[in-house]
Short mmCIF file of C-alpha atoms and ligand atoms in Angstrom, two decimals:
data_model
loop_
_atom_site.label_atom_id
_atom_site.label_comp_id
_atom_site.label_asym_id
_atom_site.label_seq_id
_atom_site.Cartn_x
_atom_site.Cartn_y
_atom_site.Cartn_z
CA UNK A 1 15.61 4.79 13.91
CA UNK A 2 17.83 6.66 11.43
CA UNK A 3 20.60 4.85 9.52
CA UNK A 4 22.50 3.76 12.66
CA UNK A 5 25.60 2.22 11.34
CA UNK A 6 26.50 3.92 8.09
CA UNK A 7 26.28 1.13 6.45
CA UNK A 8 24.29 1.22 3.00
CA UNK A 9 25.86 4.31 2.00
CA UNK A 10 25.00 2.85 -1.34
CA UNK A 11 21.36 2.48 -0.85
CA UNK A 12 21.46 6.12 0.53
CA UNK A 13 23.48 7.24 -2.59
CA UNK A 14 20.97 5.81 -4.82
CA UNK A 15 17.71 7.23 -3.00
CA UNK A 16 19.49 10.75 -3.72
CA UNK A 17 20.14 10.33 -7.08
CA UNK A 18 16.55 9.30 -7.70
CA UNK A 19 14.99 12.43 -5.74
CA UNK A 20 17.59 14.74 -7.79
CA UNK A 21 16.73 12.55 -11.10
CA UNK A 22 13.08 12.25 -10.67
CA UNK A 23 11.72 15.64 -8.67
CA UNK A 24 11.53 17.59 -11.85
CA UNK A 25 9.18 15.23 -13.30
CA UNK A 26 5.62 16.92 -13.78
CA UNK A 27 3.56 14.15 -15.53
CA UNK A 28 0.16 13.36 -13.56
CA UNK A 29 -2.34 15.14 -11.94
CA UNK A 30 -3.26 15.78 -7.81
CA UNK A 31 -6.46 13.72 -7.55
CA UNK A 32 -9.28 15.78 -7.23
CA UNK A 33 -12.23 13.44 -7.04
CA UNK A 34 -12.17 13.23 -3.40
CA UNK A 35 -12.43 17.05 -2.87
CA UNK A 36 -9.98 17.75 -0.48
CA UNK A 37 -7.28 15.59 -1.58
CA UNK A 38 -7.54 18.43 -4.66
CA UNK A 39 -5.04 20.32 -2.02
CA UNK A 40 -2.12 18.22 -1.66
CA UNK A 41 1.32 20.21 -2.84
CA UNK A 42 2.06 18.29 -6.01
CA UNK A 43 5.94 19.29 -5.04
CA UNK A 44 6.04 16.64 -2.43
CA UNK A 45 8.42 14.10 -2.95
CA UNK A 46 9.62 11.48 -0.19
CA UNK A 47 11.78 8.23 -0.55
CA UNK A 48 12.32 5.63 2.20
CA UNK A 49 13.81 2.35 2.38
CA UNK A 50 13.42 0.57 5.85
CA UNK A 51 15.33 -2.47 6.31
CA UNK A 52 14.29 -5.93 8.44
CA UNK A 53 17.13 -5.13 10.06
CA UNK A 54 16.01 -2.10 11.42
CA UNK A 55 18.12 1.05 9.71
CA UNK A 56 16.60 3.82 7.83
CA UNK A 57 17.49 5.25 4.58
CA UNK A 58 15.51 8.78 3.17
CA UNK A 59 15.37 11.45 0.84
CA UNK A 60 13.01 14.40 0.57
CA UNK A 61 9.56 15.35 2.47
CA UNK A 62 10.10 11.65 4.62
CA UNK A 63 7.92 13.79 7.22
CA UNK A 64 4.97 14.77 5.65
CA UNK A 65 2.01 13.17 6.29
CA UNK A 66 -1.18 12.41 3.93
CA UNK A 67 -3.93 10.26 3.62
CA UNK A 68 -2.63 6.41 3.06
CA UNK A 69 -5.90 5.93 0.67
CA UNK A 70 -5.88 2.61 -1.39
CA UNK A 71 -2.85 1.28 0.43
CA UNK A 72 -4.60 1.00 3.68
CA UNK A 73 -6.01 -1.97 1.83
CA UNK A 74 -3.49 -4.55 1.61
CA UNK A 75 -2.53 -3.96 5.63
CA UNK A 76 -6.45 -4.68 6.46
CA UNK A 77 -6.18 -7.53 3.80
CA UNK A 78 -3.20 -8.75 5.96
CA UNK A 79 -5.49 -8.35 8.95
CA UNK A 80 -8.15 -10.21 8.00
CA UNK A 81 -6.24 -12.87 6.58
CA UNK A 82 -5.06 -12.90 10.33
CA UNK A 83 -8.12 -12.87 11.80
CA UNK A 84 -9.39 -15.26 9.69
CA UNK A 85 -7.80 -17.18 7.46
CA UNK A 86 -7.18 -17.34 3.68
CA UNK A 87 -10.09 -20.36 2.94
CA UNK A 88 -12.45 -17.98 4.75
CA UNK A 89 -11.84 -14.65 3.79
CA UNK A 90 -11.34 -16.40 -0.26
CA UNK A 91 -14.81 -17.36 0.11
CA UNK A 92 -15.78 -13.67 -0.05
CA UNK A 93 -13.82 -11.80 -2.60
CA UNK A 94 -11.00 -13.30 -5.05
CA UNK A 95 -7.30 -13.33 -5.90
CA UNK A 96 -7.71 -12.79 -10.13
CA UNK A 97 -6.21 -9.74 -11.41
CA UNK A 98 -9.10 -7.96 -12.91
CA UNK A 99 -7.73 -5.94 -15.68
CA UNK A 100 -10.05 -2.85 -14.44
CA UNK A 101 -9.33 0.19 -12.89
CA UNK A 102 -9.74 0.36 -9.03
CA UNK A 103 -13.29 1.55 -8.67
CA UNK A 104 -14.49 -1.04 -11.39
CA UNK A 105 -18.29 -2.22 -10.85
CA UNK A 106 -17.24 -5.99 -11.77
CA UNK A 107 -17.68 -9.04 -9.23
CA UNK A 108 -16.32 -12.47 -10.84
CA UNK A 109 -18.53 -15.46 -12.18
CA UNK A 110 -19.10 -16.37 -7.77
CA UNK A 111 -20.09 -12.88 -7.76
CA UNK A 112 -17.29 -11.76 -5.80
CA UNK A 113 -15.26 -8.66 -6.01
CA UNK A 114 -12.10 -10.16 -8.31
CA UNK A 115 -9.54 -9.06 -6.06
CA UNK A 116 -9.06 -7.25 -2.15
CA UNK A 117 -7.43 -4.41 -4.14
CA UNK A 118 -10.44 -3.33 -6.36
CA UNK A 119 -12.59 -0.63 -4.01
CA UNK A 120 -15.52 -3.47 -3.86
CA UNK A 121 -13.04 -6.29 -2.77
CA UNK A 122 -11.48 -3.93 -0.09
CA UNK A 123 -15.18 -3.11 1.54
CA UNK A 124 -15.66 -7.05 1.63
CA UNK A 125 -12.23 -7.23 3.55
CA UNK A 126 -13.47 -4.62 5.39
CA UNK A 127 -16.57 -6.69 6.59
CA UNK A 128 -13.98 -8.92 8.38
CA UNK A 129 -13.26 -7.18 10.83
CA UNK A 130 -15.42 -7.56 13.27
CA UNK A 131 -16.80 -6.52 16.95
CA UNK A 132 -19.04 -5.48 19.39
CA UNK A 133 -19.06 -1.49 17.93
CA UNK A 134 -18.20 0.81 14.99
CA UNK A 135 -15.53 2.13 17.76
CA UNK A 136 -14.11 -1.21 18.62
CA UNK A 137 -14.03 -2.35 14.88
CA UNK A 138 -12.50 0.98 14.00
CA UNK A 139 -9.64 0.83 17.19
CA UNK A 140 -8.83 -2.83 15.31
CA UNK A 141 -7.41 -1.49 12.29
CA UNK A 142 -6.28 2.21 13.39
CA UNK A 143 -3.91 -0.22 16.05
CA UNK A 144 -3.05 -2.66 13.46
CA UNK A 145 -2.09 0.13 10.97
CA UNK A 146 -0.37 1.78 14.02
CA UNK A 147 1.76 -1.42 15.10
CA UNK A 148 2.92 -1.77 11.50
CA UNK A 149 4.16 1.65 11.08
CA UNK A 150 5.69 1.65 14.91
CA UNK A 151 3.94 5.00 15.63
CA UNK A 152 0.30 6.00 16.67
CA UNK A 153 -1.62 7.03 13.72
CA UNK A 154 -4.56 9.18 13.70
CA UNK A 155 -7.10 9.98 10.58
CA UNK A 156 -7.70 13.00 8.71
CA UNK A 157 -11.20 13.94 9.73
CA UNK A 158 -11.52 16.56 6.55
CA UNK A 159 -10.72 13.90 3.86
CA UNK A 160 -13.01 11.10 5.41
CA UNK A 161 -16.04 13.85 5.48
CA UNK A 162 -15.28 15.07 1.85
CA UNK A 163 -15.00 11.10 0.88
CA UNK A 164 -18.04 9.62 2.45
CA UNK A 165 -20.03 12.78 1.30
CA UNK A 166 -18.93 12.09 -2.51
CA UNK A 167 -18.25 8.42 -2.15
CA UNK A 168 -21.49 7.43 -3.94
CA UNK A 169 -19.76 4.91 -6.37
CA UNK A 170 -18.31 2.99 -3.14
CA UNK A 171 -22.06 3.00 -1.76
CA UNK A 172 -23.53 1.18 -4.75
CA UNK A 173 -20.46 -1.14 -4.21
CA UNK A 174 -21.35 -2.13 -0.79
CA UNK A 175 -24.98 -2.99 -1.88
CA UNK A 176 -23.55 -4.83 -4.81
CA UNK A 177 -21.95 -7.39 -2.45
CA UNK A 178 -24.23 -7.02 -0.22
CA UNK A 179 -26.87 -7.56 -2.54
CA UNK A 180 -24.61 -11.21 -3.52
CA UNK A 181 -24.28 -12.12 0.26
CA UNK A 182 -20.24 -11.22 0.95
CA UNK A 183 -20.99 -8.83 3.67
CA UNK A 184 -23.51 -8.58 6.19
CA UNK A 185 -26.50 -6.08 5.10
CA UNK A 186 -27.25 -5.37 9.15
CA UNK A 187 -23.93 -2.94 8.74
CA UNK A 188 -22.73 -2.95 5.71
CA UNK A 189 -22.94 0.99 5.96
CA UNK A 190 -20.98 0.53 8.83
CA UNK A 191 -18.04 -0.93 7.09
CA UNK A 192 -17.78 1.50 4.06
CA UNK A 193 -17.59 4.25 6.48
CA UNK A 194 -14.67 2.05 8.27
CA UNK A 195 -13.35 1.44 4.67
CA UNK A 196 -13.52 5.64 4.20
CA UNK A 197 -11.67 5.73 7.50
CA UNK A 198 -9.26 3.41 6.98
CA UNK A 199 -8.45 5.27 3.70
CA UNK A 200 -8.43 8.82 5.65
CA UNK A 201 -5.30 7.89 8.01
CA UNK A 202 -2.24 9.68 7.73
CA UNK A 203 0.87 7.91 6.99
CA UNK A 204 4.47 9.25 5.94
CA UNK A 205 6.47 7.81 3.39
CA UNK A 206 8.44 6.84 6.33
CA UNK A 207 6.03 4.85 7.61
CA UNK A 208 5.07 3.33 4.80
CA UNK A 209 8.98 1.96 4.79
CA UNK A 210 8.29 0.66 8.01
CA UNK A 211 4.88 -1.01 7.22
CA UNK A 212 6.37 -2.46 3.82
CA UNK A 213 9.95 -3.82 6.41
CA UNK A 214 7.15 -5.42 8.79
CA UNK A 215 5.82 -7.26 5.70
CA UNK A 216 8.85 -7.97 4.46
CA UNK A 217 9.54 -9.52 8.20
CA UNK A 218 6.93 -11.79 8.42
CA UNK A 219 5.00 -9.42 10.28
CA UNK A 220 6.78 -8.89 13.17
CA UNK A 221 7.77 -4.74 12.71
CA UNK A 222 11.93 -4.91 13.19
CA UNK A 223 11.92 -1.17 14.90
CA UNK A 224 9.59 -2.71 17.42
CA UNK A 225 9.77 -6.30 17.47
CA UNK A 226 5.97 -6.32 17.75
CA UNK A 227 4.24 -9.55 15.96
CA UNK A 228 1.54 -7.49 13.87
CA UNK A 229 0.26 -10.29 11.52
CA UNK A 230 0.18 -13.93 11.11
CA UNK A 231 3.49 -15.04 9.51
CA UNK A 232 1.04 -17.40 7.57
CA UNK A 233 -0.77 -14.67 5.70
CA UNK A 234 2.34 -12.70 4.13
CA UNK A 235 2.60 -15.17 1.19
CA UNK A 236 -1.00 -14.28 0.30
CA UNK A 237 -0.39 -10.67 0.82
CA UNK A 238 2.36 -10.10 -1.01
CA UNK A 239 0.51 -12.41 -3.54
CA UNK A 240 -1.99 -10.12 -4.40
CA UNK A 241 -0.10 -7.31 -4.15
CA UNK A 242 2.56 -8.21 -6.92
CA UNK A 243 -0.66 -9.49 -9.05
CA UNK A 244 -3.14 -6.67 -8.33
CA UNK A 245 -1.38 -3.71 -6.54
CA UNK A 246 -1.23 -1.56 -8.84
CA UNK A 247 -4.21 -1.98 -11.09
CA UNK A 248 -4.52 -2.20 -14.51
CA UNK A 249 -0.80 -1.68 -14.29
CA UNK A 250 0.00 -4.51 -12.37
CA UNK A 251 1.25 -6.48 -15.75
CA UNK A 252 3.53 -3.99 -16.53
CA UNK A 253 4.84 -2.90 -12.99
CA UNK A 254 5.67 -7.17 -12.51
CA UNK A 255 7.42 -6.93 -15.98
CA UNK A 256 9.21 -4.06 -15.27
CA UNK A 257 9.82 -3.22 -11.27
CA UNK A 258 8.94 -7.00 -10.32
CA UNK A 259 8.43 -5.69 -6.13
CA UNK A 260 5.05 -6.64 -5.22
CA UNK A 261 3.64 -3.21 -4.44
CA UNK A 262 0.20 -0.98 -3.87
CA UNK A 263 -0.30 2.66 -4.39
CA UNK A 264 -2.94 5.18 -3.38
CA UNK A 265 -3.96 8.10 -4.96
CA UNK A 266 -3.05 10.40 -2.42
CA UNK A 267 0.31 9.71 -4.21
CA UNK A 268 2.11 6.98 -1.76
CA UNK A 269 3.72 3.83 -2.93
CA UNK A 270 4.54 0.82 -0.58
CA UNK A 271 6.92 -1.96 -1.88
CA UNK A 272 7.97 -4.94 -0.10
CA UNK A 273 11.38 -6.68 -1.20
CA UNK A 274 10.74 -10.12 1.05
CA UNK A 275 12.70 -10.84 3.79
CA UNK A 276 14.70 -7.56 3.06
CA UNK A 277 13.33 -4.30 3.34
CA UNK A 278 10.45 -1.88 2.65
CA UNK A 279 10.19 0.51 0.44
CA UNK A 280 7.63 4.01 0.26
CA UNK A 281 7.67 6.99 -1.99
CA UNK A 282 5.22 9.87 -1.85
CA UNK A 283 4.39 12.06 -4.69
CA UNK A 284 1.07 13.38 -5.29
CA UNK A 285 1.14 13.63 -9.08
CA UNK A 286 -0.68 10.64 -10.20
CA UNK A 287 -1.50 9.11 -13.53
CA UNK A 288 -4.54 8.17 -15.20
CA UNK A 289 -4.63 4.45 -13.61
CA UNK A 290 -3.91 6.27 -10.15
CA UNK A 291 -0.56 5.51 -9.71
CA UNK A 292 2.04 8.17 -8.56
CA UNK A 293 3.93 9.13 -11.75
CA UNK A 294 7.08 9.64 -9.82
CA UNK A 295 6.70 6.80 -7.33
CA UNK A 296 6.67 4.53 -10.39
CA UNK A 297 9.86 5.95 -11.15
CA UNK A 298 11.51 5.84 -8.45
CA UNK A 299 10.68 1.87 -8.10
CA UNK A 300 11.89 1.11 -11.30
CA UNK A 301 15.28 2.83 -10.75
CA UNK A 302 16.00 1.11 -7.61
CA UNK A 303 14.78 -1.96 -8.52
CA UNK A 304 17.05 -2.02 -11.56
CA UNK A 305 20.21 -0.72 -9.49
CA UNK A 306 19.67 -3.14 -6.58
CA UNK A 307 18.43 -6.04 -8.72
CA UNK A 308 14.92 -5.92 -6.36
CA UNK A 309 13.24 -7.33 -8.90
CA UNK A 310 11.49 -10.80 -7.66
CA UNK A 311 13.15 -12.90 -10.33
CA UNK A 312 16.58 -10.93 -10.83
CA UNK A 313 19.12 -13.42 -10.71
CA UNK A 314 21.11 -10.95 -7.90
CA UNK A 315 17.97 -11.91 -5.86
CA UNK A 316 18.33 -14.33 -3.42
CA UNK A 317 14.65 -14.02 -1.45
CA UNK A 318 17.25 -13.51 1.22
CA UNK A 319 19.37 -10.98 2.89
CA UNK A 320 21.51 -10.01 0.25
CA UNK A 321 21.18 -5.95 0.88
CA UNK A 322 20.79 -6.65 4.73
CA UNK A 323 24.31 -7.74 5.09
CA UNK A 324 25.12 -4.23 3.78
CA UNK A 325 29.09 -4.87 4.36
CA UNK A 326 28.64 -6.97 1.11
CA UNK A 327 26.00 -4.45 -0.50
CA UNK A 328 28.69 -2.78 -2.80
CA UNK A 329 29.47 -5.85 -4.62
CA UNK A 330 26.11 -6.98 -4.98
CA UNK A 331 25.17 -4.15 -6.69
CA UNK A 332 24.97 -5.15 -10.53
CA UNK A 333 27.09 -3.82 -12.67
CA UNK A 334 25.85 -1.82 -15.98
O1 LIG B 401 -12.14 4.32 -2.61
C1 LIG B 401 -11.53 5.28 -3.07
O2 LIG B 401 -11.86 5.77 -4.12
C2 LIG B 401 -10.32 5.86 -2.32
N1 LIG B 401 -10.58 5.99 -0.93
C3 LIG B 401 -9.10 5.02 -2.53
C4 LIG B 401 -8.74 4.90 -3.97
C5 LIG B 401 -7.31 4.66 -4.24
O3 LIG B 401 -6.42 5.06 -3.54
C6 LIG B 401 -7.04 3.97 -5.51
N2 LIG B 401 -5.62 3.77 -5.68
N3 LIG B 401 -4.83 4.14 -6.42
#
């Protein structure tokens, strides 16, 4: 899957000069209120661009695996918008931006949760997936995660026990919309332990390239040509990531980086540039909104030397870094 042509030597240039720019920077904290996530190496520091056209570009600990937290959400978003459809999956849990920070105890005036980002709108996207079993509900999302990344992914048993021991704030989110009739009360306990789960699996940043590339491909993952999700939810999901993916930063990060993105606070960072590639940092130093302090870096950097920013006039929406023989020129000049 590596870089096979040597084309994008610029891209590759550029992810070095951000690891050798940015891995000295100690700002943020490992996040300790899941127990074990208190042991991550805060040193860790991965960068990966994946392209839709199926070449990989990387810098740093590309290989090492953590828990993909918070940004297991907007793939099981994408997979319930699949399953279901946007009118019926909007009937349970919004689109607004809520201002508030991820584990906020707000629903909206329809007494949703404001957003599928916000823990309590990510439980109620969750509930959609549905089946006969825990296990077959479970096998949905581990091989939807799985078919985005292009690898078989597995969870980290030790963080999902020391979350769903702790996770008492997430438990009086689930009866909250329960409580208001978004998810079903017969196992609603059910799908917050699927929600812990789901949070638990182990991703690289490499994969997170990969997921971000299959987005960025209208679902269909461009290592494996398989169709993951319906081309008719991506709009939605990259939607609500560039409005609520990154919290009560989300103003700021669509000012400044403009790549519709979500984070976790294991550290990890998925962008997706549409139609071009996908982009995922790790770095387990995160800031006080629970955003990885060097991941935010990183994004900003590249998006200002490739002109990745949604509404930079060097971006087409189309394949203007994927016909890398031209990617030199297109580079803006400072
Ligand atoms: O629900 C929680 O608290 C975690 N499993 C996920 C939180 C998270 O990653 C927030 N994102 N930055």
């Amino acid at each position: 899957m590596k870089n096979p042509s040597g084309k994008g030597s610029t891209i590759q240039s550029l992810l070095e000069q951000a690891h050798k720019d940015f891995r000295n920077v100690g700002e943020g904290e490992v996040a300790t209120y899941i127990p074990e996530l208190s042991k991550a190496n805060p040193d860790h520091f991965g960068i990966c661009v994946a392209t839709v056209e199926g070449e990989i570009f990387e810098v740093g600990d590309c290989d090492q695996e953590f828990t993909m937290q918070s940004i297991s959400k907007i793939l099981v978003y994408a997979l319930a918008l699949s399953l279901h459809g946007e009118k019926e999956v909007s009937l349970h849990v919004g689109v607004e931006p809520s201002g508030d920070a991820f584990n906020s105890i707000q629903l909206d005036k329809k007494n949703r949760a404001f957003n599928p980002m916000v823990n309590a709108g990510a439980i109620t996207t969750t509930a959609f997936v549905h089946g006969a079993t825990f296990e077959s509900r479970w096998a949905k999302i581990l091989d939807t995660l799985s078919a985005a990344a292009g690898r078989t992914l597995r969870m980290d048993e030790k963080v999902y026990q020391s979350e769903s021991r702790t996770g008492h704030r997430n438990r009086a989110l689930t009866w909250l919309v329960t409580n208001f009739n978004q998810i079903e009360a017969t196992n609603n306990l059910e799908t917050l332990e699927l929600y812990f789960m789901q949070c638990s699996i182990l991703v690289t940043a490499r994969d997170l390239a990969v997921m971000g590339a299959t987005l960025a491909n209208m679902g269909t993952n461009p290592f494996t040509g398989k169709n993951v999700f319906d081309v008719q939810c991506i709009q939605a999901t990259l939607s609500v990531m560039f409005t609520c993916g990154m919290y009560d930063f989300a103003g700021e990060w669509a000012f400044r980086v403009g790549i519709p993105a979500k984070s976790g606070v294991s550290g990890g960072i998925l962008g997706v540039v549409n139609r071009q590639i996908g982009i995922g940092t790790f770095s387990p130093r995160i800031d006080e909104k629970g955003n990885s302090s060097r991941g935010i870096r990183v994004f900003q950097y590249l998006s200002e030397e490739l002109g990745l920013h949604t509404f930079n006039f060097m971006n087409h929406g189309s394949s203007f870094l994927t016909g890398l023989s031209g990617v030199e020129s297109s580079v803006p000049q400072r």
